[in-house]
Amino acid sequence: MLRNGLEPWHLLIVAIVVIVLFGSKKLPDTARALGKSLRILKSEAKAMKADPAPAAGAAPEAASVRPSGAAN
């Protein structure tokens, strides 16, 4: 019965429901915004891979800094 999860007519029904719910005027704007978000995500992921890893000793130094008005 559920041998094939998604058949082409299932996708057609989903597309019709989306068009009815959101309207044909908002769909291009939504698709544009989604594409822009994916491009930003992809560029940030590449930037994170390209950046060198922070030094192991950097985190403890930042944790040991105290404000000037702090008491011991």
Coordinates of C-alpha atoms in Angstrom, one line a residue:
M1 CA 0.0 0.0 0.0
L2 CA 2.7 2.5 1.0
R3 CA 5.3 0.9 -1.2
N4 CA 6.3 4.2 -2.8
G5 CA 6.3 7.0 -0.2
L6 CA 5.8 10.0 -2.5
E7 CA 4.4 9.7 -6.0
P8 CA 4.1 12.6 -8.5
W9 CA 0.4 13.1 -7.8
H10 CA 1.2 13.5 -4.0
L11 CA 3.5 16.3 -4.9
L12 CA 0.9 17.9 -7.1
I13 CA -1.6 17.8 -4.3
V14 CA 0.9 19.4 -1.9
A15 CA 1.7 22.1 -4.4
I16 CA -2.0 22.9 -4.9
V17 CA -2.6 23.1 -1.1
V18 CA 0.4 25.4 -0.7
I19 CA -0.8 27.7 -3.4
V20 CA -4.3 27.8 -1.9
L21 CA -3.0 28.5 1.6
F22 CA -0.4 31.1 0.8
G23 CA -1.6 32.6 -2.4
S24 CA 0.2 33.0 -5.7
K25 CA 1.4 36.5 -4.8
K26 CA 3.4 35.6 -1.7
L27 CA 5.1 32.4 -3.1
P28 CA 7.7 34.2 -5.2
D29 CA 8.7 36.5 -2.3
T30 CA 8.9 33.5 0.0
A31 CA 11.0 31.5 -2.5
R32 CA 13.3 34.5 -2.9
A33 CA 13.7 34.9 0.9
L34 CA 14.4 31.2 1.3
G35 CA 17.0 31.2 -1.5
K36 CA 18.7 34.3 0.1
S37 CA 18.8 32.6 3.5
L38 CA 20.3 29.4 2.0
R39 CA 23.0 31.4 0.3
I40 CA 23.9 33.2 3.5
L41 CA 23.9 29.9 5.4
K42 CA 26.2 28.3 2.8
S43 CA 28.6 31.3 2.8
E44 CA 28.8 31.3 6.6
A45 CA 29.4 27.5 6.7
K46 CA 32.3 28.0 4.2
A47 CA 33.7 30.9 6.3
M48 CA 33.6 28.7 9.4
K49 CA 35.5 26.0 7.6
A50 CA 38.1 28.4 6.3
D51 CA 38.8 30.1 9.6
P52 CA 41.5 28.6 11.7
A53 CA 40.5 27.0 15.0
P54 CA 41.0 29.2 18.0
A55 CA 44.1 28.5 20.2
A56 CA 43.5 26.2 23.1
G57 CA 44.9 28.7 25.6
A58 CA 42.6 31.6 24.5
A59 CA 39.5 30.5 26.4
P60 CA 41.1 30.2 29.9
E61 CA 42.7 33.7 29.6
A62 CA 39.3 35.3 28.8
A63 CA 37.7 33.5 31.8
S64 CA 40.3 34.7 34.3
V65 CA 39.8 38.4 33.5
R66 CA 37.9 40.2 36.2
P67 CA 36.3 43.6 36.2
S68 CA 38.3 46.3 37.9
G69 CA 35.7 46.7 40.7
A70 CA 35.4 43.0 41.6
A71 CA 36.5 42.0 45.1
N72 CA 38.5 38.9 45.9

